[in-house]
Structures are given as structure tokens and as C-alpha cells.
């Protein structure tokens, strides 16, 4: 990764940038390649791809109007080769159809929360700031973290914290939240973080970083429907790829990575009935894995960009059209 070439505004750096460029390059060698960036964010990966491939047309998708605004400014030198759309990633087929590019040569998913969302205290994503409990990537949607924390049942909260936060003490945290909100609504990130800290046993609090981390992750995923969006968007992107086209996915927690692995494994598996002397053409895999398992950032990158520490990268290539 060339930090000085592609540093984000405010010093943020696109994660595993050099590896993303390497993996997508073979798919973008044609005269007029098209790539969809399904989680545009600040446009750091997009800028580097447009600079590396002078014939590339990039379609960028993000639900956050701030991300679209900032990326539009950042990618202004490439405006003739970009189509930026405010949408949720699982609207990808409709976005590509409207852009006149139903089939693409590359697809990039840089999942999770973006740096501006974390760094702007008022968005309520981070437990390190005291802010209203919001956590919406799309500020116009109705559901907020405040709504989840103060209206979901104890059972629903337990499920979210367990399934989306992988929180060992999900039931205990949910019980503390319900008890506290009966006295007074929980409306700030600071208050929620304090409640979670009280709920986590002292011995556990001494290890593993801020005890509120898993609860905040779970609420963010619930508020924004992140996993359901990925469940729709990744298969749609694979369907849109031309032969030789590649998808690269950067995930930042085990739930995203597990879902990505499941989708890619299903697409790269021969589904012929067992025991046949030769594979059936209709059942042969249409994709191949380009990475062996999930690739991790190297120590140098993590030292330079701590937010890369949890990144997991997977990639696949379409090798044949459907029968």
C-alpha cells in the first residue's frame, strides 16, 4: 500500500489497497472495463482504481449521503468515468441496470462502518464519544439505535447481542439495558457504554478491549440491516460478473467473513451428484477462488493503519457462464 499516494482525507488509508489493486487488475485489462464499488465510503479504493486503469468506468454505491458528497468531490478529476449512486448495496442489480451496465468486470465490497461515520461524534457509532444513540448509515431511515435499545424486548435484545455481537453475556447485558430504561430512556452512547460495562463481569472487563465494543457492533448491524444487505448484494455482484471478472471482499468481523466464505464456497463447488464418472457441465463451478482462505493485512500495514487490524480479504473470479 502506498500511503502517501492514496491517503484519505484526515489521514485515513484505504485498507489493503495494494492487494485490492493486484487482485482486480487482471479483470480490468480490457479496453473499457466496468467495476462496481458496492461500499464507496470516502472513495479511496475507487480513486486508486480509476488512476490505475485509464479506461475504467466505476459505479459507486453508498447509502450515506455524506459519503456520496465527499466521494463526488474526491473523484471529480474522473467525473466522466464515474457513476455515483446513493443506494443500499443490495439494490446493486437495479443500480447497474439504470447505469446501462448490467454486466461488469469487477466488484469491490469494503464492508462495515466507514471512517467518517466513526469519527463524526454526532453519528453515534462510537463508544469513545458521548453522542445521541443513532448509528444510521442513512440518516433518513426511521430506525435508530435509540429505538432498538428502548423499544426492543429483552429477548430481542439478547438475540441481537448474541447473533450480531457474539457477546458471551448477551442475556445479562440485555437484562441490564431493560432495567435501566425502565427508570429513564437510554439516549446517549456514553450511558449505554456505562450500562454494558456494569453488566460485563469484572474479570472479563480486564481483557479484550472496551466491553461495549460487541454491543455497539450488534446494534449497528441491526439498525442498518448490514448482513441482510450483504446476503443480497454479494450474490447479485457475482451474477453480474462477466467471464474473467473478479470480486474482492474486505470484511471486518467474523459474521461478515463467514457469510462471504459461504457464498463464495457455494459458487466455487462442483454440484454434480457423487459417483458420476465425469462431472456434469451444468454442475461445474462457475467461479474459482483467487485467494486461499482469508488474507490478512501485514504487520507493517496494521502498524500504519490500526483500523486494518481486523480486515479479512477474499476474492473470486468467474470462469464460465451459466449453462
XYZ file of C-alpha atoms in Angstrom:
323
model
C 0.000 0.000 0.000
C 1.348 3.420 -0.959
C 0.102 5.537 1.909
C 1.392 8.824 0.564
C -0.204 8.229 -2.824
C -3.641 7.340 -1.540
C -4.064 8.659 1.984
C -7.633 9.518 2.862
C -8.717 12.986 3.978
C -7.890 13.248 7.667
C -5.110 10.683 7.305
C -7.305 7.601 6.797
C -5.907 4.978 4.473
C -7.804 2.521 2.251
C -7.369 -0.954 3.744
C -5.142 -3.470 1.883
C -5.147 -1.126 -1.104
C -2.195 -2.582 -2.956
C -3.577 -6.122 -2.674
C -7.014 -4.975 -3.859
C -5.386 -3.387 -6.920
C -3.365 -6.547 -7.642
C -6.373 -8.849 -7.391
C -8.650 -6.731 -9.578
C -6.037 -5.826 -12.213
C -6.409 -8.964 -14.402
C -10.161 -8.350 -14.680
C -9.717 -4.709 -15.694
C -7.225 -5.118 -18.543
C -9.771 -4.758 -21.352
C -10.359 -1.528 -23.287
C -13.471 -0.343 -21.401
C -13.813 -2.251 -18.130
C -16.589 -1.535 -15.635
C -16.314 -2.018 -11.875
C -18.935 -1.598 -9.162
C -17.781 -0.404 -5.738
C -20.660 -1.510 -3.536
C -19.495 0.339 -0.395
C -17.931 3.521 -1.734
C -17.165 5.249 1.580
C -14.612 8.025 1.082
C -13.675 6.688 -2.356
C -10.071 5.762 -1.566
C -10.114 2.407 -3.329
C -12.157 3.927 -6.164
C -9.651 6.734 -6.720
C -6.726 4.307 -6.875
C -8.557 2.010 -9.319
C -9.506 4.892 -11.620
C -5.907 6.145 -11.585
C -4.531 2.676 -12.342
C -6.945 1.929 -15.213
C -7.457 4.908 -17.572
C -10.301 3.165 -19.436
C -12.215 2.125 -16.321
C -15.772 3.228 -15.639
C -16.590 2.978 -11.933
C -20.087 2.693 -10.481
C -20.030 3.614 -6.796
C -22.822 2.818 -4.344
C -23.275 4.120 -0.802
C -26.353 4.742 1.326
C -24.674 7.569 3.263
C -25.231 10.988 1.622
C -22.060 12.307 3.274
C -20.051 9.532 1.629
C -21.549 10.331 -1.774
C -20.840 14.037 -1.304
C -17.221 13.501 -0.276
C -16.545 10.889 -2.937
C -18.034 13.131 -5.614
C -15.537 15.837 -4.657
C -12.643 13.422 -4.379
C -13.342 11.712 -7.701
C -14.079 14.957 -9.565
C -10.996 14.515 -11.818
C -12.581 11.251 -13.001
C -16.176 12.529 -13.210
C -16.563 11.438 -16.845
C -15.747 7.862 -15.810
C -17.804 7.586 -12.643
C -21.441 6.973 -11.774
C -22.086 7.540 -8.069
C -25.431 6.431 -6.673
C -26.955 6.784 -3.229
C -28.422 3.352 -2.565
C -28.108 0.302 -0.330
C -25.719 -2.319 -1.684
C -28.456 -4.919 -2.172
C -30.017 -2.579 -4.761
C -26.975 -3.369 -6.927
C -28.866 -5.039 -9.813
C -31.179 -2.028 -10.208
C -28.253 0.408 -9.966
C -26.305 -1.446 -12.659
C -29.357 -1.677 -14.919
C -30.050 2.068 -14.632
C -26.377 2.807 -15.320
C -26.555 0.758 -18.521
C -24.027 -1.805 -17.290
C -25.900 -4.923 -16.133
C -22.681 -6.956 -16.526
C -19.399 -5.783 -15.013
C -15.742 -6.778 -14.988
C -15.106 -6.203 -11.300
C -16.857 -5.771 -7.969
C -15.477 -4.482 -4.680
C -17.034 -4.728 -1.222
C -15.348 -2.782 1.583
C -17.767 -3.667 4.351
C -18.514 -2.260 7.776
C -18.572 1.264 9.110
C -16.582 3.973 7.354
C -14.079 6.326 8.954
C -16.322 9.445 8.748
C -19.140 7.586 10.469
C -16.828 6.565 13.300
C -15.059 9.895 13.573
C -18.081 12.212 13.500
C -19.233 12.077 17.112
C -22.802 13.117 16.362
C -23.469 9.982 14.290
C -23.461 7.873 17.467
C -21.452 4.946 16.075
C -18.566 5.109 18.548
C -18.451 4.449 22.273
C -15.416 6.749 22.508
C -17.647 9.841 22.103
C -20.736 10.916 24.003
C -23.450 11.378 21.388
C -27.105 10.580 20.729
C -27.736 6.882 20.096
C -28.173 6.996 16.323
C -25.896 4.694 14.248
C -27.784 5.174 10.980
C -25.696 4.993 7.821
C -28.670 6.551 6.040
C -29.751 9.494 8.224
C -33.201 9.499 6.604
C -34.208 5.996 7.698
C -36.563 5.644 10.655
C -34.872 3.035 12.849
C -32.101 4.274 15.153
C -30.036 2.627 17.877
C -32.128 4.612 20.356
C -35.220 2.879 19.004
C -33.645 -0.564 19.297
C -32.301 -0.023 22.821
C -35.502 1.484 24.203
C -38.253 -0.488 22.444
C -36.983 -3.992 21.654
C -37.926 -6.711 24.112
C -35.337 -8.283 26.378
C -35.457 -11.420 24.241
C -34.945 -9.472 21.017
C -32.027 -7.561 22.521
C -30.456 -10.812 23.714
C -30.738 -12.319 20.229
C -29.177 -9.273 18.544
C -26.299 -9.061 21.010
C -25.657 -12.800 20.737
C -26.023 -13.165 16.973
C -24.602 -9.876 15.735
C -22.180 -9.009 18.532
C -21.164 -12.546 19.521
C -21.491 -11.281 23.079
C -20.993 -14.052 25.677
C -23.050 -12.119 28.217
C -25.852 -11.124 25.825
C -28.684 -12.063 28.175
C -27.076 -10.220 31.084
C -26.422 -7.069 29.029
C -30.000 -7.128 27.713
C -31.334 -7.503 31.246
C -29.305 -4.522 32.460
C -30.479 -2.409 29.498
C -34.154 -3.201 30.134
C -33.775 -2.496 33.868
C -32.108 0.869 33.265
C -34.519 2.047 30.579
C -37.493 1.417 32.867
C -36.145 4.181 35.086
C -35.129 6.501 32.252
C -34.735 6.119 28.459
C -31.168 5.378 27.340
C -30.395 8.069 24.782
C -26.612 8.541 24.713
C -23.645 6.426 23.676
C -21.880 7.201 26.939
C -24.782 5.968 29.076
C -25.150 2.787 27.046
C -21.418 2.077 27.287
C -21.604 2.550 31.075
C -24.524 0.114 31.351
C -22.720 -2.500 29.268
C -19.605 -2.089 31.387
C -21.652 -2.660 34.540
C -23.199 -5.786 33.013
C -19.927 -7.449 31.979
C -18.222 -9.328 34.860
C -15.119 -7.584 36.195
C -12.759 -10.432 35.268
C -13.865 -10.246 31.635
C -13.635 -6.449 31.554
C -9.893 -6.667 32.199
C -9.221 -8.272 28.786
C -10.300 -7.764 25.192
C -10.597 -4.001 24.933
C -13.685 -1.883 25.599
C -16.512 -4.111 26.891
C -19.063 -2.098 24.875
C -17.448 -2.981 21.529
C -19.589 -6.054 20.812
C -22.834 -4.370 21.863
C -22.183 -1.366 19.627
C -21.334 -3.650 16.697
C -24.540 -5.619 17.206
C -26.710 -2.505 17.347
C -25.065 -1.025 14.249
C -25.675 -4.221 12.259
C -29.315 -4.341 13.389
C -30.010 -0.664 12.702
C -28.535 -0.791 9.188
C -29.505 -4.337 8.214
C -25.887 -4.890 7.203
C -25.874 -8.688 6.987
C -29.160 -8.876 5.072
C -27.823 -6.275 2.624
C -24.668 -8.351 2.096
C -26.751 -11.523 1.666
C -28.465 -9.873 -1.286
C -25.620 -7.800 -2.693
C -22.779 -10.324 -2.912
C -24.685 -12.964 -4.919
C -26.022 -10.176 -7.163
C -22.491 -8.936 -7.816
C -21.330 -12.458 -8.662
C -24.265 -12.855 -11.063
C -23.291 -9.585 -12.765
C -19.666 -10.563 -13.400
C -18.530 -11.393 -16.926
C -16.233 -14.359 -17.534
C -12.835 -13.303 -16.214
C -14.492 -10.786 -13.899
C -13.423 -10.693 -10.263
C -14.940 -9.810 -6.905
C -12.925 -8.702 -3.886
C -14.477 -8.521 -0.412
C -12.958 -6.819 2.639
C -14.760 -7.753 5.853
C -14.048 -6.634 9.395
C -15.701 -9.127 11.707
C -16.324 -12.850 11.709
C -20.019 -12.617 10.787
C -19.288 -10.782 7.523
C -16.343 -13.027 6.703
C -18.327 -16.204 7.424
C -21.159 -15.069 5.153
C -18.703 -14.136 2.410
C -16.963 -17.516 2.719
C -20.277 -19.375 2.495
C -21.385 -17.501 -0.634
C -18.044 -17.914 -2.426
C -17.691 -21.570 -1.416
C -21.143 -22.353 -2.793
C -20.290 -20.716 -6.118
C -16.920 -22.487 -6.483
C -18.142 -26.009 -5.697
C -18.915 -28.760 -8.220
C -22.522 -29.778 -7.551
C -22.548 -32.941 -9.691
C -24.166 -35.922 -7.936
C -21.495 -38.056 -6.245
C -20.237 -41.181 -8.010
C -20.513 -39.953 -11.609
C -17.562 -40.925 -13.845
C -17.348 -37.404 -15.268
C -18.643 -34.075 -13.893
C -21.843 -32.775 -15.450
C -21.198 -29.482 -17.310
C -24.277 -27.833 -15.783
C -22.967 -28.628 -12.295
C -19.375 -27.496 -12.738
C -18.400 -24.422 -10.720
C -18.774 -21.069 -12.452
C -16.264 -19.373 -10.182
C -12.841 -20.108 -8.743
C -11.302 -18.754 -5.566
C -8.426 -16.369 -6.204
C -7.322 -16.198 -2.567
C -6.507 -19.168 -0.360
C -8.765 -18.644 2.604
C -8.959 -15.145 4.016
C -5.905 -12.944 3.533
C -4.842 -10.654 6.369
C -3.049 -7.293 6.334
C 0.650 -7.484 7.113
C 2.161 -6.160 10.327
C 3.516 -3.068 8.609
C 0.066 -2.031 7.407
C -1.543 -2.647 10.793
C 1.140 -0.540 12.463
C 0.476 2.250 9.986
C -3.299 1.893 9.919
C -4.704 0.271 13.102
C -8.195 0.053 11.591
C -6.850 -2.553 9.157
C -6.152 -4.982 12.015
C -9.465 -6.846 11.779
C -9.621 -6.928 7.950
C -10.127 -10.205 6.093
C -9.886 -10.273 2.294
C -11.390 -12.873 -0.062
C -11.593 -12.872 -3.855
C -13.098 -14.982 -6.628
C -13.210 -14.997 -10.448
C -15.943 -16.056 -12.849
C -14.612 -18.864 -15.071
C -17.746 -19.784 -17.051
C -21.229 -18.564 -17.819
C -24.300 -20.435 -16.554
C -25.337 -23.383 -18.723
